[in-house]
């Protein structure tokens, strides 16, 4: 029975992520030398096995015209929103184009898509927890981060799958998180900009892949869109 | 890599006493929708967020439409940066010529809906001597906070201690909710913001 249930879950579009703990890369607890970096609990949740595809996003904009590129407000998406689409509801013509990750989407559009499916964007903690395979693996593979963007993104199914049954967390695109703006930058003078005081401390300064993701997120604004930034959704599991 | 932050604040908040019949409410909603349509595409008043003010009245950001707004996001138990942000805003308030000041609104919006009840906001207002005539303090849902911070470009994070790390930004919005200026950092000279606001209200505009 459990096996049946497990295989049914595996076959779905979302993977069930079991509860666990994760040590945040940055804690924001800087100045306090006595602060102990502690693992934070992560509750169980479901995560899309693949990033949202162009096919899926096309269905979304057909059903929600306010998110078509001719209609979207600049407050919610910059001028490059769906830049590589031919028109409001059509992307390229090449075979298989529908199966590549949708990119050129803003945080607002990504959230609206997830919410239209009764889902939400993952928190940074959720995303990183899965990226680290719940501690079984590592997201330290830097190869992809050093490569130029391919002229044509591969299909979502081409990426490697981790122990949770989730594919393409890195190796395809960068992904939005719900709290992408939780990364606290310093200003140009190097001054901290926040109340929690002190500078930020990294959990493991050797984890350069995490640092790159942290830095990338902190550079984003919610209406930004770019060619290598997409998303996937998560869903709460009611206890 | 350099992180650039942007922050100054101006914003808007709003509200409306909402004790109306369903019919009145429908009319009112239609009115808000029409007002929203007349806003520019990048107006923060396009946001559909719900707030409660320091008098425990429902409020929306559209309420600030019509006059410039100086806005910041803070939380009342913050000991470090937030009191200084408020002082910076009061410095701006004092530096405005009286005739200009009468036409400007000031708003503080909480990062911390759990702790910052309307009563707590009222206490904070009183402690800091914020004139009821010009100042609105708002608290809202976690989602409203998230959306507003997103459109203002404000970074924040709740820490395990219960404190919030956040950028210190004062934003100036024009009468239609479009960002005109953001002042990032603390203890800033009010000159630039005063000049931006005065220009917004100059008759030649």
mmCIF file of C-alpha atoms in Angstrom, chain B residues 7-203:
data_model
loop_
_atom_site.group_PDB
_atom_site.id
_atom_site.type_symbol
_atom_site.label_atom_id
_atom_site.label_comp_id
_atom_site.label_asym_id
_atom_site.label_seq_id
_atom_site.Cartn_x
_atom_site.Cartn_y
_atom_site.Cartn_z
ATOM 1 C CA UNK B 7 16.045 52.690 -0.833
ATOM 2 C CA UNK B 8 14.346 55.710 0.170
ATOM 3 C CA UNK B 9 10.947 55.861 0.910
ATOM 4 C CA UNK B 10 7.863 57.216 -0.073
ATOM 5 C CA UNK B 11 4.775 55.538 -0.205
ATOM 6 C CA UNK B 12 1.309 55.454 0.219
ATOM 7 C CA UNK B 13 -1.208 53.908 2.149
ATOM 8 C CA UNK B 14 -4.678 54.207 2.531
ATOM 9 C CA UNK B 15 -7.781 53.190 3.812
ATOM 10 C CA UNK B 16 -11.262 53.781 4.193
ATOM 11 C CA UNK B 17 -13.615 53.394 6.923
ATOM 12 C CA UNK B 18 -15.553 50.464 5.732
ATOM 13 C CA UNK B 19 -18.864 50.217 7.307
ATOM 14 C CA UNK B 20 -21.001 50.232 4.249
ATOM 15 C CA UNK B 21 -23.737 48.173 2.756
ATOM 16 C CA UNK B 22 -22.952 45.591 0.127
ATOM 17 C CA UNK B 23 -24.312 47.895 -2.537
ATOM 18 C CA UNK B 24 -22.213 50.794 -1.366
ATOM 19 C CA UNK B 25 -19.239 48.531 -1.236
ATOM 20 C CA UNK B 26 -19.802 47.381 -4.805
ATOM 21 C CA UNK B 27 -20.034 50.984 -5.953
ATOM 22 C CA UNK B 28 -16.954 51.819 -4.022
ATOM 23 C CA UNK B 29 -15.025 48.901 -5.510
ATOM 24 C CA UNK B 30 -16.053 49.950 -8.990
ATOM 25 C CA UNK B 31 -14.808 53.417 -8.159
ATOM 26 C CA UNK B 32 -11.468 52.113 -6.942
ATOM 27 C CA UNK B 33 -11.131 50.026 -10.098
ATOM 28 C CA UNK B 34 -11.806 53.075 -12.238
ATOM 29 C CA UNK B 35 -9.350 55.130 -10.262
ATOM 30 C CA UNK B 36 -6.787 52.392 -10.689
ATOM 31 C CA UNK B 37 -7.286 52.405 -14.437
ATOM 32 C CA UNK B 38 -6.386 56.065 -14.527
ATOM 33 C CA UNK B 39 -3.064 55.389 -12.803
ATOM 34 C CA UNK B 40 0.173 54.983 -14.683
ATOM 35 C CA UNK B 41 1.353 51.421 -15.308
ATOM 36 C CA UNK B 42 4.098 51.633 -12.754
ATOM 37 C CA UNK B 43 2.011 53.246 -10.018
ATOM 38 C CA UNK B 44 2.316 51.512 -6.696
ATOM 39 C CA UNK B 45 -1.372 52.239 -6.219
ATOM 40 C CA UNK B 46 -2.020 49.499 -8.772
ATOM 41 C CA UNK B 47 -1.224 47.034 -6.003
ATOM 42 C CA UNK B 48 -4.233 45.319 -4.590
ATOM 43 C CA UNK B 49 -3.093 45.117 -0.965
ATOM 44 C CA UNK B 50 -5.097 45.326 2.238
ATOM 45 C CA UNK B 51 -4.017 47.143 5.385
ATOM 46 C CA UNK B 52 -5.266 48.300 8.758
ATOM 47 C CA UNK B 53 -4.349 51.735 10.051
ATOM 48 C CA UNK B 54 -3.434 52.865 13.554
ATOM 49 C CA UNK B 55 -7.114 53.516 14.296
ATOM 50 C CA UNK B 56 -7.996 49.924 13.401
ATOM 51 C CA UNK B 57 -9.676 50.994 10.174
ATOM 52 C CA UNK B 58 -9.353 49.047 6.930
ATOM 53 C CA UNK B 59 -7.083 50.863 4.540
ATOM 54 C CA UNK B 60 -5.752 50.600 1.016
ATOM 55 C CA UNK B 61 -2.838 52.345 -0.642
ATOM 56 C CA UNK B 62 -5.183 54.033 -3.102
ATOM 57 C CA UNK B 63 -6.236 56.205 -0.237
ATOM 58 C CA UNK B 64 -3.043 58.228 -0.593
ATOM 59 C CA UNK B 65 -3.845 59.087 -4.160
ATOM 60 C CA UNK B 66 -4.094 62.819 -4.803
ATOM 61 C CA UNK B 67 -1.179 64.068 -2.703
ATOM 62 C CA UNK B 68 2.528 63.257 -2.537
ATOM 63 C CA UNK B 69 3.433 60.590 -0.015
ATOM 64 C CA UNK B 70 6.640 60.014 1.917
ATOM 65 C CA UNK B 71 6.789 56.389 2.983
ATOM 66 C CA UNK B 72 9.024 53.926 4.810
ATOM 67 C CA UNK B 73 8.744 50.319 5.956
ATOM 68 C CA UNK B 74 9.742 49.689 9.570
ATOM 69 C CA UNK B 75 8.663 47.671 12.601
ATOM 70 C CA UNK B 76 7.946 49.248 15.937
ATOM 71 C CA UNK B 77 10.148 47.084 18.178
ATOM 72 C CA UNK B 78 13.212 47.826 16.058
ATOM 73 C CA UNK B 79 15.861 49.487 18.181
ATOM 74 C CA UNK B 80 18.468 50.461 15.628
ATOM 75 C CA UNK B 81 17.646 51.682 12.163
ATOM 76 C CA UNK B 82 13.886 52.211 12.350
ATOM 77 C CA UNK B 83 13.877 55.040 14.890
ATOM 78 C CA UNK B 84 16.470 56.761 12.717
ATOM 79 C CA UNK B 85 14.341 56.301 9.614
ATOM 80 C CA UNK B 86 11.478 57.969 11.467
ATOM 81 C CA UNK B 87 13.747 60.803 12.555
ATOM 82 C CA UNK B 88 14.895 61.230 8.952
ATOM 83 C CA UNK B 89 11.267 61.473 7.846
ATOM 84 C CA UNK B 90 10.504 63.986 10.589
ATOM 85 C CA UNK B 91 13.511 65.975 9.443
ATOM 86 C CA UNK B 92 11.999 66.027 5.949
ATOM 87 C CA UNK B 93 8.634 67.034 7.408
ATOM 88 C CA UNK B 94 10.175 69.946 9.298
ATOM 89 C CA UNK B 95 12.290 71.050 6.358
ATOM 90 C CA UNK B 96 9.303 71.411 4.036
ATOM 91 C CA UNK B 97 7.917 74.912 3.625
ATOM 92 C CA UNK B 98 4.688 75.106 5.604
ATOM 93 C CA UNK B 99 2.424 75.446 2.573
ATOM 94 C CA UNK B 100 4.020 72.388 1.012
ATOM 95 C CA UNK B 101 3.944 70.410 4.237
ATOM 96 C CA UNK B 102 0.186 70.808 4.470
ATOM 97 C CA UNK B 103 -0.182 68.903 1.216
ATOM 98 C CA UNK B 104 2.158 66.026 1.948
ATOM 99 C CA UNK B 105 1.312 62.697 3.580
ATOM 100 C CA UNK B 106 3.660 60.500 5.602
ATOM 101 C CA UNK B 107 3.264 56.772 6.080
ATOM 102 C CA UNK B 108 5.030 54.058 8.065
ATOM 103 C CA UNK B 109 4.257 50.479 7.125
ATOM 104 C CA UNK B 110 5.122 47.567 9.376
ATOM 105 C CA UNK B 111 7.215 44.534 8.410
ATOM 106 C CA UNK B 112 5.835 42.749 11.428
ATOM 107 C CA UNK B 113 2.075 42.081 11.277
ATOM 108 C CA UNK B 114 2.298 39.655 14.185
ATOM 109 C CA UNK B 115 3.514 42.222 16.684
ATOM 110 C CA UNK B 116 2.389 45.517 15.249
ATOM 111 C CA UNK B 117 -1.287 45.760 16.112
ATOM 112 C CA UNK B 118 -3.147 49.026 15.490
ATOM 113 C CA UNK B 119 -2.804 49.718 19.202
ATOM 114 C CA UNK B 120 0.943 49.217 19.010
ATOM 115 C CA UNK B 121 1.107 51.521 15.988
ATOM 116 C CA UNK B 122 -0.823 54.170 17.930
ATOM 117 C CA UNK B 123 1.606 53.853 20.821
ATOM 118 C CA UNK B 124 4.542 54.231 18.450
ATOM 119 C CA UNK B 125 2.936 57.272 16.854
ATOM 120 C CA UNK B 126 2.480 58.888 20.228
ATOM 121 C CA UNK B 127 5.998 58.011 21.447
ATOM 122 C CA UNK B 128 7.539 59.591 18.388
ATOM 123 C CA UNK B 129 5.220 62.589 18.289
ATOM 124 C CA UNK B 130 3.903 61.945 14.788
ATOM 125 C CA UNK B 131 1.086 64.397 14.012
ATOM 126 C CA UNK B 132 -2.144 62.554 13.274
ATOM 127 C CA UNK B 133 -2.896 65.108 10.590
ATOM 128 C CA UNK B 134 -0.016 63.990 8.361
ATOM 129 C CA UNK B 135 0.966 60.519 9.478
ATOM 130 C CA UNK B 136 -0.587 57.145 8.730
ATOM 131 C CA UNK B 137 0.738 53.914 10.217
ATOM 132 C CA UNK B 138 -0.287 50.650 8.592
ATOM 133 C CA UNK B 139 -0.083 46.975 9.354
ATOM 134 C CA UNK B 140 -1.217 44.240 6.974
ATOM 135 C CA UNK B 141 -0.951 40.597 6.059
ATOM 136 C CA UNK B 142 2.360 38.931 5.418
ATOM 137 C CA UNK B 143 1.443 38.844 1.746
ATOM 138 C CA UNK B 144 0.646 42.559 1.570
ATOM 139 C CA UNK B 145 4.021 43.300 3.179
ATOM 140 C CA UNK B 146 5.736 41.013 0.674
ATOM 141 C CA UNK B 147 4.062 42.658 -2.323
ATOM 142 C CA UNK B 148 4.721 46.209 -1.139
ATOM 143 C CA UNK B 149 8.378 45.461 -0.362
ATOM 144 C CA UNK B 150 8.670 43.926 -3.833
ATOM 145 C CA UNK B 151 7.386 46.991 -5.669
ATOM 146 C CA UNK B 152 9.500 49.310 -3.508
ATOM 147 C CA UNK B 153 12.627 47.183 -4.021
ATOM 148 C CA UNK B 154 13.057 46.706 -0.288
ATOM 149 C CA UNK B 155 14.907 43.643 0.999
ATOM 150 C CA UNK B 156 13.943 42.178 4.343
ATOM 151 C CA UNK B 157 14.243 38.986 6.299
ATOM 152 C CA UNK B 158 12.751 37.788 9.549
ATOM 153 C CA UNK B 159 15.573 36.560 11.781
ATOM 154 C CA UNK B 160 15.368 33.643 14.223
ATOM 155 C CA UNK B 161 15.507 36.192 17.044
ATOM 156 C CA UNK B 162 12.225 37.722 15.885
ATOM 157 C CA UNK B 163 13.972 40.865 14.659
ATOM 158 C CA UNK B 164 13.827 41.870 11.020
ATOM 159 C CA UNK B 165 16.821 42.656 8.868
ATOM 160 C CA UNK B 166 15.760 45.184 6.262
ATOM 161 C CA UNK B 167 17.028 47.904 4.034
ATOM 162 C CA UNK B 168 16.501 51.483 5.166
ATOM 163 C CA UNK B 169 14.737 53.369 2.440
ATOM 164 C CA UNK B 170 12.517 56.419 2.346
ATOM 165 C CA UNK B 171 10.420 56.578 -0.823
ATOM 166 C CA UNK B 172 8.669 59.627 -2.268
ATOM 167 C CA UNK B 173 5.575 58.922 -4.370
ATOM 168 C CA UNK B 174 3.820 61.502 -6.464
ATOM 169 C CA UNK B 175 0.070 62.055 -6.214
ATOM 170 C CA UNK B 176 -0.525 59.107 -8.546
ATOM 171 C CA UNK B 177 1.686 56.642 -6.725
ATOM 172 C CA UNK B 178 4.704 56.649 -9.000
ATOM 173 C CA UNK B 179 8.098 56.524 -7.299
ATOM 174 C CA UNK B 180 9.835 59.879 -7.675
ATOM 175 C CA UNK B 181 12.754 59.338 -5.370
ATOM 176 C CA UNK B 182 14.241 56.797 -2.971
ATOM 177 C CA UNK B 183 16.621 57.826 -0.224
ATOM 178 C CA UNK B 184 18.751 54.927 0.952
ATOM 179 C CA UNK B 185 20.583 54.830 4.242
ATOM 180 C CA UNK B 186 20.279 56.778 7.453
ATOM 181 C CA UNK B 187 20.884 60.323 8.722
ATOM 182 C CA UNK B 188 20.551 61.798 5.266
ATOM 183 C CA UNK B 189 20.335 65.468 4.459
ATOM 184 C CA UNK B 190 16.677 66.196 3.633
ATOM 185 C CA UNK B 191 17.566 68.705 0.910
ATOM 186 C CA UNK B 192 17.062 66.474 -2.086
ATOM 187 C CA UNK B 193 13.772 64.977 -0.936
ATOM 188 C CA UNK B 194 12.460 68.423 -0.010
ATOM 189 C CA UNK B 195 13.342 69.676 -3.453
ATOM 190 C CA UNK B 196 11.665 66.701 -5.166
ATOM 191 C CA UNK B 197 8.489 67.182 -3.149
ATOM 192 C CA UNK B 198 8.434 70.926 -3.687
ATOM 193 C CA UNK B 199 8.747 70.388 -7.426
ATOM 194 C CA UNK B 200 5.862 67.941 -7.353
ATOM 195 C CA UNK B 201 3.688 70.607 -5.807
ATOM 196 C CA UNK B 202 4.901 73.583 -7.778
ATOM 197 C CA UNK B 203 2.124 75.233 -9.833
#
